[in-house]
Amino acid sequence: MNLAITDVRLTPILVADPPLLNTQGVHQPYTPRLIVEVVTADGITGVGETYGDTKYLELARPFARKLVGRQVGDLNGLFPLADEVAVDSSRVLGQVDVGGLRGVQTADKLRLSVVSAFEVACLDALGKALGLPVHALLGGKVRDAVEYSAYLFYRWADHPEGVACEKDDWGAAIDPAGVVEQARLFTERYGFTSFKLKGGVFPPDEEIAAIKALAEAFPGHPLRLDPNGAWSVQTSLRVAEELGDVLEYLEDPALGTPAMAEVAAATDVPLATNMCVTTFAEIKEAFTRGAVQVVLSDHHYWGGLRNTQQLAAICRTFGVGVSMHSNTHLGISLAAMTHVASTVPNLHHACDSHYPWQSEDVLTERLTFEGGRVAVSDAPGLGVELDRDRLALLHQRWLDDDGSLRERDDAAAMRVAEPEWETPAVPRW
Ligand SMILES: O=C([O-])C(=O)C[C@H](O)[C@@H](O)C(=O)[O-]
Ligand SMILES: [Mg+2]
């Protein structure tokens, strides 16, 4: 068996995205993703995916060249290798990450988001070579299916008039009734039983009303609200007070560890984050100050599946819960999340996934949710297969784009509908 990497293929694509609203604006009609393929000397191909904006591509390209000739099983070696790739200072100095809404951008965060796709691709190739599923390479699954939550968004029915886009049948959701109707569709279509609402879009009282309407329509079901740090400490505490008895957790109500710690000190509602703890360096302060009770362990942010397991072990040590986040991702990442989630013993919350919003994929067969769960594949590798025609088509869309959609920019997309729109200052309320 020759497991040397002989080729690495990078394919940037644009995939359809509905007009989902968040505190910074609205999703563009197409969003960039990067598909990574790692090929071994024996002709085995492993796949991974991550963000596709230029700031990631410009790191992925030199990194891919460095991988050729290395062993596909040398996963630990990926990290020092990534450190050799220079990050342009313009990408980090004073830059806030827009796409993932995860706070200040650092060289480390950018590198890890790139490494994650290569780690997944290497694990996929290794698993195929050995005839083992990825979860077995991670130590084995402790569950046969992974539970996901319905990721509810305020949204318009369509992108603004005149914007080229793919249509969908979800309809608008801009008030409590619309949010409840969207939740019903999620349950009918996928069987989800827990619900997360992306907040920070409307004044807090409207979002409180939406959560109360969900609690009434789905009594006893776990509910979460995530305004991406849009509220002050005082507003966060008021929302916690109003919704305390129906929320499973409040996600990133206020921005940054100090503000989260202040909120946490004054409420019993658990706080979750995928913004103030997204790297190992951020754990110590947040955990020792009791700022977060649940970490959403996005494997793209953390640098892959094995780092996600390490994060889960640290959470276990500190009595902090683990959930999972991932935005605007396709089936490769859903498969990767499902494999790693199946190996984490202390995963006590349903994971987030945007997958139902992503109507397009690069796989021959889409992954499916049964009763809100994705079955853990026992096929070799991730258990997914690339559809090369689809990949080529979505890549062609990327090639044809004039550059305006190659960077995620929710504020720019919002300006199409509201020309005066500026990314709101935080706290917004
Ligand atoms: O849980 C989260 O914070 C996210 O999913 C961040 C994303 O950027 C989400 O807000 C989005 O895609 O609009
Ligand atoms: Mg969040």
PDB file of N, CA, C and O in Angstrom, residues 22 51 97-104 109 113 151 153 196-199 224-230 249-257 260 271-279 282 286-287 291-302 311 320-329 337 351-354 408:
ATOM      1  N   ASN A  22     -29.328  37.691   9.137  1.00  0.00           N
ATOM      2  CA  ASN A  22     -28.623  37.670  10.419  1.00  0.00           C
ATOM      3  C   ASN A  22     -28.314  39.111  10.796  1.00  0.00           C
ATOM      4  O   ASN A  22     -28.701  40.032  10.076  1.00  0.00           O
ATOM      5  N   TYR A  51     -14.558  26.764   3.867  1.00  0.00           N
ATOM      6  CA  TYR A  51     -14.928  28.068   3.303  1.00  0.00           C
ATOM      7  C   TYR A  51     -14.148  28.316   2.017  1.00  0.00           C
ATOM      8  O   TYR A  51     -13.007  27.872   1.885  1.00  0.00           O
ATOM      9  N   ASP A  97     -14.199  38.585  11.316  1.00  0.00           N
ATOM     10  CA  ASP A  97     -14.676  37.573  10.383  1.00  0.00           C
ATOM     11  C   ASP A  97     -16.164  37.793  10.106  1.00  0.00           C
ATOM     12  O   ASP A  97     -16.970  37.800  11.021  1.00  0.00           O
ATOM     13  N   VAL A  98     -16.490  37.977   8.841  1.00  0.00           N
ATOM     14  CA  VAL A  98     -17.887  38.242   8.480  1.00  0.00           C
ATOM     15  C   VAL A  98     -18.617  36.930   8.233  1.00  0.00           C
ATOM     16  O   VAL A  98     -19.702  36.684   8.756  1.00  0.00           O
ATOM     17  N   GLY A  99     -17.979  36.064   7.453  1.00  0.00           N
ATOM     18  CA  GLY A  99     -18.655  34.840   7.039  1.00  0.00           C
ATOM     19  C   GLY A  99     -19.122  33.972   8.195  1.00  0.00           C
ATOM     20  O   GLY A  99     -20.277  33.570   8.266  1.00  0.00           O
ATOM     21  N   GLY A 100     -18.235  33.691   9.109  1.00  0.00           N
ATOM     22  CA  GLY A 100     -18.608  32.792  10.199  1.00  0.00           C
ATOM     23  C   GLY A 100     -19.150  33.533  11.410  1.00  0.00           C
ATOM     24  O   GLY A 100     -19.565  32.912  12.365  1.00  0.00           O
ATOM     25  N   LEU A 101     -19.150  34.850  11.358  1.00  0.00           N
ATOM     26  CA  LEU A 101     -19.568  35.664  12.497  1.00  0.00           C
ATOM     27  C   LEU A 101     -18.891  35.150  13.766  1.00  0.00           C
ATOM     28  O   LEU A 101     -19.531  34.798  14.736  1.00  0.00           O
ATOM     29  N   ARG A 102     -17.566  35.064  13.705  1.00  0.00           N
ATOM     30  CA  ARG A 102     -16.864  34.511  14.871  1.00  0.00           C
ATOM     31  C   ARG A 102     -15.747  35.420  15.385  1.00  0.00           C
ATOM     32  O   ARG A 102     -14.631  35.007  15.641  1.00  0.00           O
ATOM     33  N   GLY A 103     -16.096  36.675  15.540  1.00  0.00           N
ATOM     34  CA  GLY A 103     -15.191  37.589  16.215  1.00  0.00           C
ATOM     35  C   GLY A 103     -13.981  38.010  15.402  1.00  0.00           C
ATOM     36  O   GLY A 103     -13.989  37.971  14.164  1.00  0.00           O
ATOM     37  N   VAL A 104     -12.931  38.374  16.117  1.00  0.00           N
ATOM     38  CA  VAL A 104     -11.726  38.898  15.479  1.00  0.00           C
ATOM     39  C   VAL A 104     -11.055  37.805  14.654  1.00  0.00           C
ATOM     40  O   VAL A 104     -10.959  36.652  15.072  1.00  0.00           O
ATOM     41  N   LYS A 109      -6.839  31.297  13.117  1.00  0.00           N
ATOM     42  CA  LYS A 109      -8.201  30.907  12.744  1.00  0.00           C
ATOM     43  C   LYS A 109      -8.292  30.622  11.245  1.00  0.00           C
ATOM     44  O   LYS A 109      -8.933  29.666  10.822  1.00  0.00           O
ATOM     45  N   SER A 113      -9.026  26.808   9.644  1.00  0.00           N
ATOM     46  CA  SER A 113     -10.193  26.557   8.790  1.00  0.00           C
ATOM     47  C   SER A 113      -9.777  25.899   7.486  1.00  0.00           C
ATOM     48  O   SER A 113     -10.554  25.160   6.878  1.00  0.00           O
ATOM     49  N   TYR A 151     -32.315  24.545  12.095  1.00  0.00           N
ATOM     50  CA  TYR A 151     -31.669  25.860  12.187  1.00  0.00           C
ATOM     51  C   TYR A 151     -32.587  26.890  11.528  1.00  0.00           C
ATOM     52  O   TYR A 151     -32.536  27.087  10.321  1.00  0.00           O
ATOM     53  N   PHE A 153     -34.158  30.399  10.483  1.00  0.00           N
ATOM     54  CA  PHE A 153     -33.700  31.750  10.139  1.00  0.00           C
ATOM     55  C   PHE A 153     -34.894  32.631   9.804  1.00  0.00           C
ATOM     56  O   PHE A 153     -35.816  32.190   9.102  1.00  0.00           O
ATOM     57  N   LYS A 196     -33.223  25.928  16.715  1.00  0.00           N
ATOM     58  CA  LYS A 196     -32.388  27.098  17.011  1.00  0.00           C
ATOM     59  C   LYS A 196     -32.855  28.221  16.102  1.00  0.00           C
ATOM     60  O   LYS A 196     -32.988  28.026  14.893  1.00  0.00           O
ATOM     61  N   LEU A 197     -33.094  29.394  16.682  1.00  0.00           N
ATOM     62  CA  LEU A 197     -33.454  30.551  15.863  1.00  0.00           C
ATOM     63  C   LEU A 197     -32.265  31.491  15.780  1.00  0.00           C
ATOM     64  O   LEU A 197     -31.701  31.886  16.806  1.00  0.00           O
ATOM     65  N   LYS A 198     -31.882  31.823  14.556  1.00  0.00           N
ATOM     66  CA  LYS A 198     -30.851  32.852  14.364  1.00  0.00           C
ATOM     67  C   LYS A 198     -31.478  34.211  14.655  1.00  0.00           C
ATOM     68  O   LYS A 198     -32.418  34.616  13.960  1.00  0.00           O
ATOM     69  N   GLY A 199     -30.991  34.855  15.713  1.00  0.00           N
ATOM     70  CA  GLY A 199     -31.559  36.141  16.115  1.00  0.00           C
ATOM     71  C   GLY A 199     -30.647  37.301  15.770  1.00  0.00           C
ATOM     72  O   GLY A 199     -29.825  37.208  14.862  1.00  0.00           O
ATOM     73  N   ARG A 224     -33.292  27.226  21.192  1.00  0.00           N
ATOM     74  CA  ARG A 224     -32.099  28.077  21.360  1.00  0.00           C
ATOM     75  C   ARG A 224     -32.283  29.358  20.572  1.00  0.00           C
ATOM     76  O   ARG A 224     -32.939  29.335  19.530  1.00  0.00           O
ATOM     77  N   LEU A 225     -31.631  30.410  21.035  1.00  0.00           N
ATOM     78  CA  LEU A 225     -31.679  31.690  20.325  1.00  0.00           C
ATOM     79  C   LEU A 225     -30.253  32.212  20.234  1.00  0.00           C
ATOM     80  O   LEU A 225     -29.526  32.215  21.228  1.00  0.00           O
ATOM     81  N   ASP A 226     -29.849  32.639  19.039  1.00  0.00           N
ATOM     82  CA  ASP A 226     -28.460  33.049  18.796  1.00  0.00           C
ATOM     83  C   ASP A 226     -28.402  34.382  18.046  1.00  0.00           C
ATOM     84  O   ASP A 226     -28.501  34.405  16.818  1.00  0.00           O
ATOM     85  N   PRO A 227     -28.234  35.508  18.784  1.00  0.00           N
ATOM     86  CA  PRO A 227     -28.170  36.803  18.086  1.00  0.00           C
ATOM     87  C   PRO A 227     -26.753  37.202  17.647  1.00  0.00           C
ATOM     88  O   PRO A 227     -26.541  38.357  17.274  1.00  0.00           O
ATOM     89  N   ASN A 228     -25.815  36.271  17.718  1.00  0.00           N
ATOM     90  CA  ASN A 228     -24.429  36.561  17.310  1.00  0.00           C
ATOM     91  C   ASN A 228     -23.863  37.815  17.976  1.00  0.00           C
ATOM     92  O   ASN A 228     -23.303  38.696  17.287  1.00  0.00           O
ATOM     93  N   GLY A 229     -24.032  37.895  19.277  1.00  0.00           N
ATOM     94  CA  GLY A 229     -23.389  38.978  20.034  1.00  0.00           C
ATOM     95  C   GLY A 229     -24.002  40.351  19.829  1.00  0.00           C
ATOM     96  O   GLY A 229     -23.361  41.354  20.128  1.00  0.00           O
ATOM     97  N   ALA A 230     -25.252  40.405  19.369  1.00  0.00           N
ATOM     98  CA  ALA A 230     -25.843  41.711  19.022  1.00  0.00           C
ATOM     99  C   ALA A 230     -26.370  42.487  20.213  1.00  0.00           C
ATOM    100  O   ALA A 230     -26.761  43.636  20.066  1.00  0.00           O
ATOM    101  N   TYR A 249     -30.514  26.750  25.715  1.00  0.00           N
ATOM    102  CA  TYR A 249     -29.414  27.690  25.956  1.00  0.00           C
ATOM    103  C   TYR A 249     -29.569  28.931  25.101  1.00  0.00           C
ATOM    104  O   TYR A 249     -30.311  28.942  24.113  1.00  0.00           O
ATOM    105  N   LEU A 250     -28.869  29.961  25.552  1.00  0.00           N
ATOM    106  CA  LEU A 250     -28.797  31.215  24.818  1.00  0.00           C
ATOM    107  C   LEU A 250     -27.398  31.242  24.205  1.00  0.00           C
ATOM    108  O   LEU A 250     -26.417  31.030  24.910  1.00  0.00           O
ATOM    109  N   GLU A 251     -27.340  31.490  22.889  1.00  0.00           N
ATOM    110  CA  GLU A 251     -26.041  31.391  22.213  1.00  0.00           C
ATOM    111  C   GLU A 251     -25.495  32.786  21.916  1.00  0.00           C
ATOM    112  O   GLU A 251     -26.176  33.593  21.261  1.00  0.00           O
ATOM    113  N   ASP A 252     -24.286  33.055  22.372  1.00  0.00           N
ATOM    114  CA  ASP A 252     -23.613  34.332  22.104  1.00  0.00           C
ATOM    115  C   ASP A 252     -24.558  35.528  22.189  1.00  0.00           C
ATOM    116  O   ASP A 252     -24.647  36.322  21.240  1.00  0.00           O
ATOM    117  N   PRO A 253     -25.217  35.714  23.325  1.00  0.00           N
ATOM    118  CA  PRO A 253     -26.083  36.892  23.429  1.00  0.00           C
ATOM    119  C   PRO A 253     -25.263  38.190  23.338  1.00  0.00           C
ATOM    120  O   PRO A 253     -25.685  39.144  22.692  1.00  0.00           O
ATOM    121  N   ALA A 254     -24.093  38.209  24.001  1.00  0.00           N
ATOM    122  CA  ALA A 254     -23.244  39.403  23.982  1.00  0.00           C
ATOM    123  C   ALA A 254     -21.879  39.026  23.423  1.00  0.00           C
ATOM    124  O   ALA A 254     -21.497  37.856  23.437  1.00  0.00           O
ATOM    125  N   LEU A 255     -21.171  40.032  22.932  1.00  0.00           N
ATOM    126  CA  LEU A 255     -19.926  39.756  22.204  1.00  0.00           C
ATOM    127  C   LEU A 255     -18.698  39.674  23.116  1.00  0.00           C
ATOM    128  O   LEU A 255     -18.439  40.591  23.890  1.00  0.00           O
ATOM    129  N   GLY A 256     -17.964  38.583  23.006  1.00  0.00           N
ATOM    130  CA  GLY A 256     -16.679  38.477  23.699  1.00  0.00           C
ATOM    131  C   GLY A 256     -16.802  37.882  25.093  1.00  0.00           C
ATOM    132  O   GLY A 256     -17.850  37.966  25.745  1.00  0.00           O
ATOM    133  N   THR A 257     -15.697  37.288  25.543  1.00  0.00           N
ATOM    134  CA  THR A 257     -15.691  36.575  26.820  1.00  0.00           C
ATOM    135  C   THR A 257     -16.053  37.461  28.024  1.00  0.00           C
ATOM    136  O   THR A 257     -16.870  37.057  28.850  1.00  0.00           O
ATOM    137  N   MET A 260     -19.796  37.980  28.002  1.00  0.00           N
ATOM    138  CA  MET A 260     -20.468  36.690  28.240  1.00  0.00           C
ATOM    139  C   MET A 260     -20.347  36.309  29.720  1.00  0.00           C
ATOM    140  O   MET A 260     -21.285  35.792  30.326  1.00  0.00           O
ATOM    141  N   LEU A 271     -25.179  29.517  28.703  1.00  0.00           N
ATOM    142  CA  LEU A 271     -24.738  30.262  27.519  1.00  0.00           C
ATOM    143  C   LEU A 271     -23.884  29.364  26.643  1.00  0.00           C
ATOM    144  O   LEU A 271     -23.005  28.645  27.134  1.00  0.00           O
ATOM    145  N   ALA A 272     -24.155  29.405  25.352  1.00  0.00           N
ATOM    146  CA  ALA A 272     -23.365  28.629  24.383  1.00  0.00           C
ATOM    147  C   ALA A 272     -22.600  29.606  23.500  1.00  0.00           C
ATOM    148  O   ALA A 272     -22.943  30.786  23.417  1.00  0.00           O
ATOM    149  N   THR A 273     -21.565  29.102  22.850  1.00  0.00           N
ATOM    150  CA  THR A 273     -20.804  29.987  21.957  1.00  0.00           C
ATOM    151  C   THR A 273     -20.221  29.263  20.755  1.00  0.00           C
ATOM    152  O   THR A 273     -19.817  28.101  20.852  1.00  0.00           O
ATOM    153  N   ASN A 274     -20.212  29.965  19.633  1.00  0.00           N
ATOM    154  CA  ASN A 274     -19.291  29.621  18.555  1.00  0.00           C
ATOM    155  C   ASN A 274     -18.592  30.904  18.102  1.00  0.00           C
ATOM    156  O   ASN A 274     -18.148  31.023  16.975  1.00  0.00           O
ATOM    157  N   MET A 275     -18.515  31.851  19.045  1.00  0.00           N
ATOM    158  CA  MET A 275     -17.865  33.121  18.721  1.00  0.00           C
ATOM    159  C   MET A 275     -16.714  33.468  19.669  1.00  0.00           C
ATOM    160  O   MET A 275     -15.663  33.903  19.220  1.00  0.00           O
ATOM    161  N   CYS A 276     -16.917  33.291  20.983  1.00  0.00           N
ATOM    162  CA  CYS A 276     -15.835  33.731  21.884  1.00  0.00           C
ATOM    163  C   CYS A 276     -14.875  32.594  22.228  1.00  0.00           C
ATOM    164  O   CYS A 276     -13.788  32.850  22.730  1.00  0.00           O
ATOM    165  N   VAL A 277     -15.264  31.344  21.939  1.00  0.00           N
ATOM    166  CA  VAL A 277     -14.312  30.229  22.097  1.00  0.00           C
ATOM    167  C   VAL A 277     -14.280  29.467  20.775  1.00  0.00           C
ATOM    168  O   VAL A 277     -15.108  28.604  20.515  1.00  0.00           O
ATOM    169  N   THR A 278     -13.333  29.843  19.915  1.00  0.00           N
ATOM    170  CA  THR A 278     -13.216  29.134  18.626  1.00  0.00           C
ATOM    171  C   THR A 278     -11.791  28.659  18.370  1.00  0.00           C
ATOM    172  O   THR A 278     -11.489  28.128  17.307  1.00  0.00           O
ATOM    173  N   THR A 279     -10.895  28.877  19.342  1.00  0.00           N
ATOM    174  CA  THR A 279      -9.543  28.318  19.256  1.00  0.00           C
ATOM    175  C   THR A 279      -9.131  27.886  20.669  1.00  0.00           C
ATOM    176  O   THR A 279      -9.682  28.380  21.656  1.00  0.00           O
ATOM    177  N   GLU A 282      -8.406  30.477  23.339  1.00  0.00           N
ATOM    178  CA  GLU A 282      -9.505  31.232  23.946  1.00  0.00           C
ATOM    179  C   GLU A 282     -10.211  30.474  25.079  1.00  0.00           C
ATOM    180  O   GLU A 282     -11.064  31.021  25.772  1.00  0.00           O
ATOM    181  N   ALA A 286     -12.238  31.854  29.063  1.00  0.00           N
ATOM    182  CA  ALA A 286     -13.698  31.661  29.046  1.00  0.00           C
ATOM    183  C   ALA A 286     -14.145  30.624  30.079  1.00  0.00           C
ATOM    184  O   ALA A 286     -15.126  30.820  30.783  1.00  0.00           O
ATOM    185  N   PHE A 287     -13.390  29.523  30.185  1.00  0.00           N
ATOM    186  CA  PHE A 287     -13.807  28.461  31.109  1.00  0.00           C
ATOM    187  C   PHE A 287     -13.551  28.859  32.559  1.00  0.00           C
ATOM    188  O   PHE A 287     -14.353  28.602  33.431  1.00  0.00           O
ATOM    189  N   ALA A 291     -17.691  31.809  31.596  1.00  0.00           N
ATOM    190  CA  ALA A 291     -18.420  32.609  30.599  1.00  0.00           C
ATOM    191  C   ALA A 291     -19.327  31.773  29.704  1.00  0.00           C
ATOM    192  O   ALA A 291     -20.293  32.293  29.142  1.00  0.00           O
ATOM    193  N   VAL A 292     -18.990  30.482  29.506  1.00  0.00           N
ATOM    194  CA  VAL A 292     -19.812  29.648  28.614  1.00  0.00           C
ATOM    195  C   VAL A 292     -20.064  28.279  29.246  1.00  0.00           C
ATOM    196  O   VAL A 292     -19.205  27.738  29.926  1.00  0.00           O
ATOM    197  N   GLN A 293     -21.237  27.767  28.987  1.00  0.00           N
ATOM    198  CA  GLN A 293     -21.599  26.450  29.528  1.00  0.00           C
ATOM    199  C   GLN A 293     -21.659  25.392  28.428  1.00  0.00           C
ATOM    200  O   GLN A 293     -21.715  24.198  28.702  1.00  0.00           O
ATOM    201  N   VAL A 294     -21.692  25.834  27.162  1.00  0.00           N
ATOM    202  CA  VAL A 294     -21.727  24.908  26.022  1.00  0.00           C
ATOM    203  C   VAL A 294     -20.857  25.491  24.909  1.00  0.00           C
ATOM    204  O   VAL A 294     -20.987  26.676  24.570  1.00  0.00           O
ATOM    205  N   VAL A 295     -19.966  24.669  24.342  1.00  0.00           N
ATOM    206  CA  VAL A 295     -19.181  25.126  23.190  1.00  0.00           C
ATOM    207  C   VAL A 295     -19.695  24.418  21.943  1.00  0.00           C
ATOM    208  O   VAL A 295     -19.883  23.202  21.935  1.00  0.00           O
ATOM    209  N   LEU A 296     -19.941  25.212  20.904  1.00  0.00           N
ATOM    210  CA  LEU A 296     -20.347  24.622  19.617  1.00  0.00           C
ATOM    211  C   LEU A 296     -19.079  24.379  18.809  1.00  0.00           C
ATOM    212  O   LEU A 296     -18.449  25.305  18.312  1.00  0.00           O
ATOM    213  N   SER A 297     -18.722  23.099  18.718  1.00  0.00           N
ATOM    214  CA  SER A 297     -17.396  22.728  18.235  1.00  0.00           C
ATOM    215  C   SER A 297     -17.353  22.560  16.715  1.00  0.00           C
ATOM    216  O   SER A 297     -17.325  21.449  16.235  1.00  0.00           O
ATOM    217  N   ASP A 298     -17.369  23.667  16.016  1.00  0.00           N
ATOM    218  CA  ASP A 298     -17.314  23.600  14.545  1.00  0.00           C
ATOM    219  C   ASP A 298     -15.956  23.050  14.101  1.00  0.00           C
ATOM    220  O   ASP A 298     -14.924  23.652  14.385  1.00  0.00           O
ATOM    221  N   HIS A 299     -15.931  21.909  13.404  1.00  0.00           N
ATOM    222  CA  HIS A 299     -14.634  21.296  13.076  1.00  0.00           C
ATOM    223  C   HIS A 299     -13.838  22.140  12.080  1.00  0.00           C
ATOM    224  O   HIS A 299     -12.613  22.023  12.006  1.00  0.00           O
ATOM    225  N   HIS A 300     -14.524  22.999  11.314  1.00  0.00           N
ATOM    226  CA  HIS A 300     -13.785  23.884  10.399  1.00  0.00           C
ATOM    227  C   HIS A 300     -12.982  24.889  11.219  1.00  0.00           C
ATOM    228  O   HIS A 300     -11.819  25.149  10.947  1.00  0.00           O
ATOM    229  N   TYR A 301     -13.636  25.466  12.234  1.00  0.00           N
ATOM    230  CA  TYR A 301     -12.952  26.455  13.067  1.00  0.00           C
ATOM    231  C   TYR A 301     -11.761  25.823  13.803  1.00  0.00           C
ATOM    232  O   TYR A 301     -10.714  26.449  13.945  1.00  0.00           O
ATOM    233  N   TRP A 302     -11.983  24.604  14.313  1.00  0.00           N
ATOM    234  CA  TRP A 302     -11.010  24.037  15.253  1.00  0.00           C
ATOM    235  C   TRP A 302      -9.863  23.304  14.580  1.00  0.00           C
ATOM    236  O   TRP A 302      -8.954  22.810  15.238  1.00  0.00           O
ATOM    237  N   LEU A 311     -11.021  19.131  21.906  1.00  0.00           N
ATOM    238  CA  LEU A 311     -11.853  20.171  22.504  1.00  0.00           C
ATOM    239  C   LEU A 311     -12.905  19.530  23.411  1.00  0.00           C
ATOM    240  O   LEU A 311     -13.136  19.988  24.537  1.00  0.00           O
ATOM    241  N   VAL A 320     -18.076  21.566  30.889  1.00  0.00           N
ATOM    242  CA  VAL A 320     -18.739  22.405  29.863  1.00  0.00           C
ATOM    243  C   VAL A 320     -19.344  21.483  28.807  1.00  0.00           C
ATOM    244  O   VAL A 320     -18.715  20.502  28.396  1.00  0.00           O
ATOM    245  N   GLY A 321     -20.560  21.774  28.376  1.00  0.00           N
ATOM    246  CA  GLY A 321     -21.243  20.926  27.395  1.00  0.00           C
ATOM    247  C   GLY A 321     -20.687  21.116  25.990  1.00  0.00           C
ATOM    248  O   GLY A 321     -20.010  22.110  25.694  1.00  0.00           O
ATOM    249  N   VAL A 322     -20.959  20.145  25.119  1.00  0.00           N
ATOM    250  CA  VAL A 322     -20.508  20.209  23.722  1.00  0.00           C
ATOM    251  C   VAL A 322     -21.712  20.120  22.803  1.00  0.00           C
ATOM    252  O   VAL A 322     -22.588  19.283  22.981  1.00  0.00           O
ATOM    253  N   SER A 323     -21.739  21.019  21.847  1.00  0.00           N
ATOM    254  CA  SER A 323     -22.691  20.916  20.749  1.00  0.00           C
ATOM    255  C   SER A 323     -21.869  21.144  19.483  1.00  0.00           C
ATOM    256  O   SER A 323     -20.628  21.179  19.556  1.00  0.00           O
ATOM    257  N   MET A 324     -22.489  21.284  18.348  1.00  0.00           N
ATOM    258  CA  MET A 324     -21.696  21.435  17.131  1.00  0.00           C
ATOM    259  C   MET A 324     -22.316  22.469  16.208  1.00  0.00           C
ATOM    260  O   MET A 324     -23.539  22.563  16.130  1.00  0.00           O
ATOM    261  N   HIS A 325     -21.467  23.215  15.550  1.00  0.00           N
ATOM    262  CA  HIS A 325     -21.946  24.249  14.624  1.00  0.00           C
ATOM    263  C   HIS A 325     -21.310  24.043  13.263  1.00  0.00           C
ATOM    264  O   HIS A 325     -20.204  23.525  13.162  1.00  0.00           O
ATOM    265  N   SER A 326     -22.007  24.463  12.229  1.00  0.00           N
ATOM    266  CA  SER A 326     -21.385  24.571  10.930  1.00  0.00           C
ATOM    267  C   SER A 326     -22.303  25.367  10.039  1.00  0.00           C
ATOM    268  O   SER A 326     -23.506  25.142  10.043  1.00  0.00           O
ATOM    269  N   ASN A 327     -21.744  26.338   9.303  1.00  0.00           N
ATOM    270  CA  ASN A 327     -22.626  27.134   8.448  1.00  0.00           C
ATOM    271  C   ASN A 327     -22.342  26.936   6.962  1.00  0.00           C
ATOM    272  O   ASN A 327     -21.224  26.627   6.566  1.00  0.00           O
ATOM    273  N   THR A 328     -23.402  27.105   6.185  1.00  0.00           N
ATOM    274  CA  THR A 328     -23.372  27.017   4.709  1.00  0.00           C
ATOM    275  C   THR A 328     -22.445  25.902   4.196  1.00  0.00           C
ATOM    276  O   THR A 328     -21.567  26.160   3.382  1.00  0.00           O
ATOM    277  N   HIS A 329     -22.657  24.702   4.689  1.00  0.00           N
ATOM    278  CA  HIS A 329     -21.794  23.598   4.287  1.00  0.00           C
ATOM    279  C   HIS A 329     -22.564  22.571   3.449  1.00  0.00           C
ATOM    280  O   HIS A 329     -23.791  22.543   3.446  1.00  0.00           O
ATOM    281  N   MET A 337     -18.844  15.911  10.098  1.00  0.00           N
ATOM    282  CA  MET A 337     -19.403  16.249  11.422  1.00  0.00           C
ATOM    283  C   MET A 337     -20.031  15.022  12.056  1.00  0.00           C
ATOM    284  O   MET A 337     -19.894  14.782  13.256  1.00  0.00           O
ATOM    285  N   CYS A 351     -26.777  18.843  17.190  1.00  0.00           N
ATOM    286  CA  CYS A 351     -25.816  19.698  16.469  1.00  0.00           C
ATOM    287  C   CYS A 351     -26.540  20.636  15.503  1.00  0.00           C
ATOM    288  O   CYS A 351     -27.583  20.294  14.963  1.00  0.00           O
ATOM    289  N   ASP A 352     -25.913  21.793  15.247  1.00  0.00           N
ATOM    290  CA  ASP A 352     -26.448  22.712  14.221  1.00  0.00           C
ATOM    291  C   ASP A 352     -25.995  22.253  12.850  1.00  0.00           C
ATOM    292  O   ASP A 352     -24.872  21.772  12.703  1.00  0.00           O
ATOM    293  N   SER A 353     -26.844  22.487  11.867  1.00  0.00           N
ATOM    294  CA  SER A 353     -26.409  22.264  10.489  1.00  0.00           C
ATOM    295  C   SER A 353     -27.228  23.146   9.571  1.00  0.00           C
ATOM    296  O   SER A 353     -28.438  23.261   9.732  1.00  0.00           O
ATOM    297  N   HIS A 354     -26.557  23.769   8.600  1.00  0.00           N
ATOM    298  CA  HIS A 354     -27.275  24.552   7.581  1.00  0.00           C
ATOM    299  C   HIS A 354     -27.706  23.666   6.412  1.00  0.00           C
ATOM    300  O   HIS A 354     -28.308  24.162   5.473  1.00  0.00           O
ATOM    301  N   ARG A 408     -17.921  36.101   0.836  1.00  0.00           N
ATOM    302  CA  ARG A 408     -19.204  36.270   1.514  1.00  0.00           C
ATOM    303  C   ARG A 408     -19.279  37.683   2.094  1.00  0.00           C
ATOM    304  O   ARG A 408     -18.365  38.136   2.775  1.00  0.00           O
TER     305      ARG A 408
END
